[in-house]
């Protein structure tokens, strides 16, 4: 198995408000740096590890990236929760900037489109993406794994969800259905991951998509339709505003492939200028991207090696067990299960839909955890030691004691020491994480290597800008040409 992590975090001020400063120059170019970029916002860091043969090696690199980044942030902190800090008015949340090249401008225009379509606040939600691969799996294996992952992801939301509360600024002016905890803090008493619920990465437009995961061909056809079908509400927004500035890349249901929200994605490394869907069709699935993991505010770098090991077990189980084709009816049930789990996963007696009936979330999860035991044992026999069985045992213990789940601990700590305030709690966790990382020994030469990478990334951005030979509108039309999506 091989794995890598992408970790998003907002840059926040000591006051727990969003840092509105540009991406720090000391971190290099967000367009070309290999390990430090931005996600939606100029204020939203994304830290990217390489590919690693073990969970501990992956965590070690993620920690080193944090050591370097923290030293470049001054008094700013990396916000330790998936749900954002105090946000300003929607239109003042800064969109990521990537320079004057055509590709850099396209990245910013895409983000402008996301802001028009879904609001900028929604895009400030942060999380962990876990990229995982294993040699020998073909396209059918990957899609079988994905189907079972989507059936069983309620287990991950319950075990690792850590966003049961949020700052009221996130939902200002919106219907939300949350309960007040104190002034400025809203929550769901049994919530696990509001990030993955109705207030998170959700879209009425995308809910009209019924994307099947029964084959690469079917998946690709669904995405191609969404990437080429005009959507009336987005046609009203238009590609450009009357002043000649770009509102979005296109008026189709999805501007580009990355706009499609999902708990898991099939992925293939793309070549320069290549569309992700073309890469998938031409060369097949290379790895999968798990997208439903919250930042863990109790872990200094947002995820523990033991969590990665549990994900390895979970993903192997998804691949090794029978995975019948999905149906439109099941896809609807899975969406409802996700929302129930996100908003009330710790509620005693909560039921989920399964095979046309209902089953207790607690019982279904216990069944799955029991099935994981032989897999954990086999991995430990192959690698030596007992780390995978320990990771599983920790999760079994938490499953049987819901008060030990991260989402329950977040609410308990907010009540016990932070006046029930989401902002106070996360600000304290953010500063504690920074202090912990900065107190760790620094590998010899780490900062020199990081500074060299930052300089090289700025040079690479300048070279890309100098190499452009066509105007942006020509570039946009060429990139979005449906012919570029074919395999």
Coordinates of C-alpha atoms in Angstrom, one line a residue:
X1 CA 0.0 0.0 0.0
X2 CA 1.1 3.6 -0.7
X3 CA -0.5 6.7 0.8
X4 CA -0.2 10.5 0.9
X5 CA -2.0 13.3 2.6
X6 CA -3.4 16.7 1.5
X7 CA -4.3 18.9 4.5
X8 CA -6.2 22.1 4.2
X9 CA -6.1 24.8 7.0
X10 CA -7.3 28.4 7.1
X11 CA -4.7 31.0 8.2
X12 CA -6.3 32.7 11.3
X13 CA -5.3 35.6 13.5
X14 CA -4.9 35.3 17.3
X15 CA -8.3 36.9 17.5
X16 CA -9.8 33.8 15.8
X17 CA -10.7 35.8 12.7
X18 CA -9.6 35.0 9.1
X19 CA -6.2 36.3 8.1
X20 CA -6.8 38.5 5.0
X21 CA -3.1 38.8 4.1
X22 CA -1.8 37.3 0.8
X23 CA -0.2 33.9 0.7
X24 CA 3.2 34.5 2.4
X25 CA 6.0 35.0 0.0
X26 CA 8.2 32.8 2.2
X27 CA 6.0 29.9 1.3
X28 CA 6.8 30.3 -2.4
X29 CA 4.4 30.1 -5.3
X30 CA 1.0 28.6 -4.7
X31 CA 0.9 27.7 -8.4
X32 CA 4.1 25.6 -8.5
X33 CA 5.3 24.6 -5.0
X34 CA 5.2 20.9 -4.6
X35 CA 4.2 20.8 -0.9
X36 CA 2.6 24.1 0.0
X37 CA -0.2 25.6 -2.0
X38 CA -3.7 27.2 -1.4
X39 CA -7.1 25.7 -1.8
X40 CA -10.1 28.0 -2.5
X41 CA -9.0 31.0 -0.6
X42 CA -5.7 33.0 -0.5
X43 CA -6.1 32.4 3.3
X44 CA -6.5 28.6 3.0
X45 CA -3.3 26.7 3.0
X46 CA -3.0 23.2 1.5
X47 CA -0.1 21.1 2.6
X48 CA 0.8 18.1 0.4
X49 CA 3.0 15.1 1.3
X50 CA 4.7 12.8 -1.1
X51 CA 3.8 9.1 -1.5
X52 CA 4.9 6.9 1.4
X53 CA 5.2 3.2 2.1
X54 CA 4.1 3.6 5.7
X55 CA 1.7 5.7 7.8
X56 CA 4.5 6.8 10.1
X57 CA 6.6 8.1 7.2
X58 CA 3.6 10.0 5.9
X59 CA 2.9 11.6 9.3
X60 CA 6.6 12.4 9.6
X61 CA 6.7 14.4 6.3
X62 CA 3.4 16.1 7.2
X63 CA 5.0 17.2 10.5
X64 CA 8.1 18.5 8.8
X65 CA 6.0 20.6 6.4
X66 CA 4.1 22.0 9.4
X67 CA 7.5 22.8 11.1
X68 CA 8.5 24.9 8.1
X69 CA 5.2 26.6 7.5
X70 CA 4.6 27.6 11.1
X71 CA 8.0 29.4 11.0
X72 CA 6.8 31.4 8.1
X73 CA 3.4 32.6 9.5
X74 CA 4.4 35.2 12.1
X75 CA 1.6 35.5 14.6
X76 CA -0.9 33.7 12.4
X77 CA -2.0 30.1 13.2
X78 CA -3.3 27.2 11.1
X79 CA -6.9 26.8 12.1
X80 CA -7.3 23.4 13.7
X81 CA -10.9 22.7 12.8
X82 CA -12.6 21.8 9.6
X83 CA -15.3 24.4 10.3
X84 CA -13.9 27.9 9.8
X85 CA -12.9 30.7 12.1
X86 CA -14.7 34.0 12.3
X87 CA -15.4 34.9 8.7
X88 CA -15.9 38.4 7.2
X89 CA -18.6 39.3 4.7
X90 CA -18.8 36.7 1.9
X91 CA -17.5 38.9 -0.8
X92 CA -14.4 39.9 1.2
X93 CA -13.1 36.4 1.6
X94 CA -10.0 36.5 -0.7
X95 CA -9.9 34.1 -3.6
X96 CA -6.7 32.2 -4.3
X97 CA -4.3 34.1 -6.6
X98 CA -1.8 32.2 -8.8
X99 CA -0.1 34.9 -10.9
X100 CA -0.5 36.2 -14.5
X101 CA -0.1 33.0 -16.5
X102 CA -3.1 31.5 -18.3
X103 CA -3.2 28.5 -16.0
X104 CA -2.8 30.7 -13.0
X105 CA -5.7 32.9 -14.1
X106 CA -7.8 29.9 -14.9
X107 CA -7.4 28.7 -11.3
X108 CA -8.6 32.0 -9.9
X109 CA -11.5 32.3 -12.3
X110 CA -12.6 28.7 -11.4
X111 CA -12.6 29.8 -7.7
X112 CA -14.6 33.0 -8.6
X113 CA -17.1 30.7 -10.2
X114 CA -17.3 28.5 -7.0
X115 CA -18.0 31.7 -5.1
X116 CA -20.8 32.7 -7.4
X117 CA -22.3 29.2 -7.4
X118 CA -22.1 28.2 -3.8
X119 CA -20.9 31.2 -1.8
X120 CA -17.4 31.8 -0.6
X121 CA -18.1 30.8 3.0
X122 CA -18.9 27.2 2.1
X123 CA -15.5 27.0 0.3
X124 CA -13.6 27.9 3.5
X125 CA -14.4 24.5 5.0
X126 CA -11.2 22.5 5.3
X127 CA -10.4 18.8 5.6
X128 CA -7.9 16.0 5.1
X129 CA -7.7 14.1 1.8
X130 CA -6.1 10.6 2.0
X131 CA -4.7 9.4 -1.3
X132 CA -4.3 5.6 -1.4
X133 CA -3.1 3.0 -3.9
X134 CA -2.1 -0.6 -4.1
X135 CA -0.4 -2.3 -7.0
X136 CA -2.4 -4.8 -9.0
X137 CA -5.9 -3.2 -8.8
X138 CA -7.6 -2.7 -12.1
X139 CA -10.4 -0.3 -12.9
X140 CA -13.1 -2.8 -11.9
X141 CA -11.3 -3.3 -8.5
X142 CA -11.1 0.4 -7.9
X143 CA -14.8 1.0 -8.6
X144 CA -15.9 -2.0 -6.5
X145 CA -13.8 -0.5 -3.7
X146 CA -15.5 2.9 -4.2
X147 CA -19.0 1.4 -4.2
X148 CA -18.4 -0.2 -0.8
X149 CA -16.6 2.9 0.5
X150 CA -19.7 4.9 -0.2
X151 CA -21.9 2.3 1.5
X152 CA -19.8 2.2 4.6
X153 CA -18.4 5.7 5.0
X154 CA -20.9 6.4 7.8
X155 CA -18.4 4.5 9.9
X156 CA -15.6 7.0 9.2
X157 CA -17.9 10.0 9.8
X158 CA -18.8 8.6 13.2
X159 CA -15.4 7.5 14.2
X160 CA -13.4 10.5 13.0
X161 CA -15.9 13.3 12.5
X162 CA -14.8 16.3 14.6
X163 CA -17.0 19.1 13.5
X164 CA -20.3 19.0 15.6
X165 CA -20.3 22.8 16.1
X166 CA -19.4 26.0 14.2
X167 CA -19.1 29.7 14.4
X168 CA -22.4 31.5 13.6
X169 CA -20.7 33.7 11.0
X170 CA -20.5 30.6 8.8
X171 CA -24.3 30.5 8.4
X172 CA -25.2 34.2 8.7
X173 CA -28.3 34.9 6.7
X174 CA -29.0 31.2 5.9
X175 CA -31.5 28.6 7.1
X176 CA -29.4 26.1 9.1
X177 CA -31.5 24.0 11.6
X178 CA -28.6 24.1 14.1
X179 CA -29.1 24.6 17.8
X180 CA -27.5 27.5 19.7
X181 CA -24.8 26.5 22.3
X182 CA -23.9 30.0 23.3
X183 CA -23.7 33.4 21.6
X184 CA -22.0 32.9 18.3
X185 CA -21.8 29.1 18.5
X186 CA -24.2 26.7 16.9
X187 CA -24.2 22.9 17.1
X188 CA -26.0 19.6 16.7
X189 CA -26.0 17.7 20.0
X190 CA -25.3 14.3 18.4
X191 CA -23.6 15.7 15.3
X192 CA -20.3 14.1 14.0
X193 CA -19.2 16.1 10.9
X194 CA -21.3 19.1 10.0
X195 CA -18.7 19.5 7.2
X196 CA -20.1 16.5 5.5
X197 CA -23.8 17.3 6.1
X198 CA -26.3 19.7 4.6
X199 CA -24.3 22.8 5.5
X200 CA -21.1 21.5 4.0
X201 CA -20.1 20.6 0.5
X202 CA -23.6 20.4 -0.8
X203 CA -25.2 21.7 -4.0
X204 CA -28.8 21.7 -5.3
X205 CA -27.4 21.7 -8.8
X206 CA -25.1 18.7 -8.1
X207 CA -27.9 16.8 -6.3
X208 CA -29.5 16.5 -9.8
X209 CA -26.5 14.3 -10.8
X210 CA -26.9 10.6 -10.3
X211 CA -23.3 9.5 -10.8
X212 CA -23.0 5.7 -10.9
X213 CA -19.8 4.0 -9.8
X214 CA -20.4 0.7 -11.6
X215 CA -17.7 1.2 -14.2
X216 CA -15.1 3.7 -15.4
X217 CA -17.1 4.2 -18.6
X218 CA -20.4 4.9 -16.7
X219 CA -18.7 7.3 -14.3
X220 CA -16.8 9.1 -17.1
X221 CA -20.1 9.5 -19.1
X222 CA -21.9 11.0 -16.1
X223 CA -19.0 13.5 -15.5
X224 CA -18.8 14.4 -19.2
X225 CA -22.5 15.2 -19.2
X226 CA -22.1 17.5 -16.2
X227 CA -19.1 19.2 -17.8
X228 CA -20.8 19.9 -21.1
X229 CA -24.5 20.5 -20.1
X230 CA -25.4 24.2 -19.7
X231 CA -27.1 24.9 -16.4
X232 CA -29.7 27.7 -16.5
X233 CA -28.8 29.3 -13.2
X234 CA -25.2 29.5 -14.2
X235 CA -26.0 30.8 -17.6
X236 CA -27.7 33.7 -15.9
X237 CA -24.4 34.4 -14.0
X238 CA -22.6 34.4 -17.4
X239 CA -18.9 33.8 -18.1
X240 CA -18.1 37.5 -17.9
X241 CA -19.6 40.4 -16.1
X242 CA -20.5 43.7 -17.9
X243 CA -17.2 45.1 -16.9
X244 CA -15.3 42.5 -18.8
X245 CA -14.1 40.5 -15.8
X246 CA -14.6 36.7 -15.6
X247 CA -17.3 35.4 -13.3
X248 CA -16.6 31.7 -14.0
X249 CA -14.9 29.4 -16.4
X250 CA -18.1 28.1 -18.0
X251 CA -21.9 28.0 -17.6
X252 CA -22.1 24.2 -17.5
X253 CA -23.2 22.2 -14.4
X254 CA -19.6 21.6 -13.5
X255 CA -16.9 24.1 -14.6
X256 CA -14.1 21.4 -14.3
X257 CA -13.9 17.9 -12.9
X258 CA -12.7 19.0 -9.4
X259 CA -16.0 20.8 -8.8
X260 CA -17.8 17.4 -8.4
X261 CA -18.3 16.9 -4.7
X262 CA -17.9 13.4 -3.3
X263 CA -16.7 11.4 -0.3
X264 CA -14.2 9.6 -2.6
X265 CA -12.8 10.0 -6.1
X266 CA -11.0 7.8 -8.6
X267 CA -7.8 9.6 -9.6
X268 CA -4.9 9.5 -12.2
X269 CA -1.9 11.7 -12.2
X270 CA -2.3 14.2 -15.0
X271 CA 0.2 15.6 -17.5
X272 CA 0.7 19.3 -18.1
X273 CA -2.5 20.8 -19.6
X274 CA -4.3 17.5 -19.5
X275 CA -7.9 17.1 -18.3
X276 CA -8.4 14.7 -15.4
X277 CA -11.2 12.9 -17.2
X278 CA -9.0 12.3 -20.2
X279 CA -6.3 10.9 -18.0
X280 CA -8.7 8.5 -16.3
X281 CA -10.2 7.3 -19.6
X282 CA -6.8 6.9 -21.3
X283 CA -4.7 5.4 -18.5
X284 CA -7.2 4.1 -15.9
X285 CA -7.5 4.6 -12.2
X286 CA -4.1 5.0 -10.5
X287 CA -5.2 5.8 -6.9
X288 CA -8.3 6.8 -4.9
X289 CA -8.8 10.0 -2.9
X290 CA -10.7 9.8 0.4
X291 CA -12.3 13.2 0.9
X292 CA -14.6 12.8 4.0
X293 CA -12.0 13.1 6.8
X294 CA -12.3 16.1 9.2
X295 CA -9.3 17.8 10.6
X296 CA -8.7 16.3 14.1
X297 CA -8.2 19.3 16.5
X298 CA -6.6 16.9 19.0
X299 CA -3.8 16.0 16.6
X300 CA -1.0 18.6 16.0
X301 CA -1.0 18.0 12.2
X302 CA -4.7 17.2 11.8
X303 CA -4.4 13.4 11.5
X304 CA -2.7 10.6 13.4
X305 CA -0.7 7.7 11.9
X306 CA -3.1 5.4 13.7
X307 CA -6.0 7.0 11.8
X308 CA -4.2 6.4 8.5
X309 CA -3.7 2.7 9.5
X310 CA -7.5 2.4 10.2
X311 CA -8.1 3.9 6.7
X312 CA -5.8 1.3 5.2
X313 CA -7.8 -1.5 6.9
X314 CA -11.1 0.1 5.9
X315 CA -10.1 0.5 2.2
X316 CA -8.8 -3.1 2.0
X317 CA -12.1 -4.3 3.4
X318 CA -13.9 -2.3 0.8
X319 CA -11.9 -4.0 -1.9
X320 CA -11.9 -7.5 -0.5
X321 CA -15.7 -7.8 0.1
X322 CA -18.5 -8.4 -2.4
X323 CA -19.6 -5.1 -4.0
X324 CA -22.8 -5.3 -6.0
X325 CA -23.5 -2.7 -8.5
X326 CA -25.2 0.5 -7.2
X327 CA -28.7 1.6 -8.3
X328 CA -30.4 5.0 -8.4
X329 CA -32.4 3.9 -5.3
X330 CA -29.3 3.0 -3.4
X331 CA -27.5 6.2 -4.4
X332 CA -30.5 8.1 -2.9
X333 CA -30.3 6.1 0.3
X334 CA -26.6 6.6 0.7
X335 CA -27.0 10.4 0.4
X336 CA -29.7 10.2 3.2
X337 CA -27.4 8.0 5.3
X338 CA -24.6 10.5 5.0
X339 CA -26.8 13.4 6.1
X340 CA -28.2 11.5 9.1
X341 CA -24.8 10.4 10.2
X342 CA -23.3 13.9 9.9
X343 CA -26.0 15.6 11.9
X344 CA -26.9 12.9 14.4
X345 CA -24.4 10.0 14.2
X346 CA -24.1 9.7 18.0
X347 CA -27.8 9.7 18.6
X348 CA -28.9 6.5 20.5
X349 CA -31.0 4.3 18.3
X350 CA -30.2 6.1 15.0
X351 CA -31.2 4.0 12.0
X352 CA -29.7 4.0 8.5
X353 CA -31.1 2.6 5.3
X354 CA -29.7 -0.7 4.1
X355 CA -30.9 -3.0 1.2
X356 CA -34.5 -1.5 1.3
X357 CA -34.8 -1.7 5.1
X358 CA -33.4 0.0 8.2
X359 CA -30.6 -1.0 10.5
X360 CA -29.1 0.5 13.6
X361 CA -26.0 2.5 12.9
X362 CA -24.4 1.1 16.0
X363 CA -25.1 -2.5 15.0
X364 CA -24.0 -2.0 11.4
X365 CA -20.7 -0.4 12.5
X366 CA -20.1 -3.2 15.0
X367 CA -20.5 -5.8 12.2
X368 CA -18.0 -4.0 10.0
X369 CA -15.4 -3.6 12.8
X370 CA -15.6 -7.3 13.5
X371 CA -14.9 -8.0 9.8
X372 CA -11.8 -5.8 9.9
X373 CA -10.0 -7.9 12.5
X374 CA -8.6 -10.6 10.2
X375 CA -7.4 -7.9 7.8
X376 CA -5.6 -6.0 10.6
X377 CA -4.0 -9.2 11.8
X378 CA -2.8 -10.1 8.2
X379 CA -1.2 -6.7 7.7
X380 CA 0.6 -6.9 11.0
X381 CA 1.8 -10.5 10.1
X382 CA 3.2 -9.1 6.8
X383 CA 4.8 -6.0 8.3
X384 CA 5.7 -7.2 11.8
X385 CA 4.5 -5.6 15.0
X386 CA 0.9 -4.9 16.1
X387 CA 0.2 -1.3 15.0
X388 CA -2.7 -2.2 12.7
X389 CA -4.5 -4.3 15.3
X390 CA -3.9 -1.5 17.9
X391 CA -5.4 1.1 15.5
X392 CA -8.5 -1.2 15.1
X393 CA -8.7 -1.9 18.8
X394 CA -8.7 1.9 19.5
X395 CA -11.6 2.4 17.1
X396 CA -13.6 -0.5 18.5
X397 CA -13.2 0.9 22.0
X398 CA -14.4 4.3 20.8
X399 CA -17.4 2.7 18.9
X400 CA -18.5 1.1 22.2
X401 CA -18.0 4.4 24.1
X402 CA -19.4 7.2 22.0
X403 CA -18.3 9.8 24.6
X404 CA -14.7 9.1 23.5
X405 CA -15.4 9.9 19.8
X406 CA -13.7 13.1 18.6
X407 CA -17.1 14.9 18.0
X408 CA -18.2 14.2 21.6
X409 CA -14.8 15.3 22.9
X410 CA -15.0 18.6 21.0
X411 CA -18.4 19.4 22.6
X412 CA -17.2 18.3 26.1
X413 CA -14.1 20.4 25.9
X414 CA -15.9 23.4 24.6
X415 CA -18.3 23.2 27.6
X416 CA -15.6 22.4 30.2
X417 CA -13.0 25.0 29.4
X418 CA -14.0 27.4 26.6
X419 CA -17.4 28.9 27.7
X420 CA -19.1 26.7 25.0
X421 CA -17.4 28.8 22.4
X422 CA -16.3 27.1 19.1
X423 CA -13.9 30.0 18.4
X424 CA -12.3 29.9 21.8
X425 CA -11.9 26.1 21.7
X426 CA -10.4 25.9 18.2
X427 CA -8.2 29.0 18.8
X428 CA -6.7 27.2 21.9
X429 CA -6.2 24.0 20.0
X430 CA -4.6 25.8 17.0
X431 CA -2.1 27.6 19.3
X432 CA -1.4 24.3 21.1
X433 CA -0.8 22.5 17.9
X434 CA 1.6 25.3 16.7
X435 CA 3.5 25.3 19.9
X436 CA 3.8 21.5 19.9
X437 CA 5.2 21.4 16.4
X438 CA 7.6 24.3 17.0
X439 CA 9.0 22.5 20.1
X440 CA 9.9 19.4 18.1
X441 CA 13.5 18.9 17.0
X442 CA 14.1 20.2 13.4
X443 CA 15.8 17.8 11.0
X444 CA 19.2 19.1 9.9
X445 CA 18.9 21.2 6.7
X446 CA 15.0 21.2 6.7
X447 CA 14.6 25.0 6.6
X448 CA 17.4 25.4 4.0
X449 CA 15.6 22.8 1.8
X450 CA 12.3 24.5 2.3
X451 CA 13.6 27.9 1.4
X452 CA 15.2 26.5 -1.7
X453 CA 11.9 24.9 -2.7
X454 CA 10.1 28.2 -2.2
X455 CA 12.6 30.1 -4.4
X456 CA 12.5 27.3 -7.1
X457 CA 8.7 27.5 -7.1
X458 CA 8.8 31.3 -7.7
X459 CA 11.2 30.8 -10.5
X460 CA 9.0 28.1 -12.0
X461 CA 5.9 30.4 -11.9
X462 CA 7.9 33.1 -13.7
X463 CA 8.9 30.7 -16.4
X464 CA 5.3 29.6 -16.9
X465 CA 4.2 33.2 -17.2
X466 CA 7.0 34.0 -19.7
X467 CA 6.1 30.9 -21.9
X468 CA 2.5 31.9 -22.5
X469 CA 1.9 32.6 -26.2
X470 CA -1.9 32.9 -26.4
X471 CA -4.5 35.2 -24.8
X472 CA -6.5 33.9 -21.8
X473 CA -9.8 33.6 -23.7
X474 CA -8.3 31.4 -26.3
X475 CA -6.7 29.3 -23.6
X476 CA -10.0 29.0 -21.7
X477 CA -11.9 27.8 -24.8
X478 CA -9.1 25.3 -25.8
X479 CA -9.0 23.9 -22.2
X480 CA -12.8 23.5 -22.0
X481 CA -13.2 22.0 -25.5
X482 CA -15.2 18.8 -25.0
X483 CA -12.7 17.0 -27.2
X484 CA -10.2 17.3 -24.4
X485 CA -12.3 15.0 -22.2
X486 CA -12.1 12.0 -24.5
X487 CA -9.8 9.1 -23.8

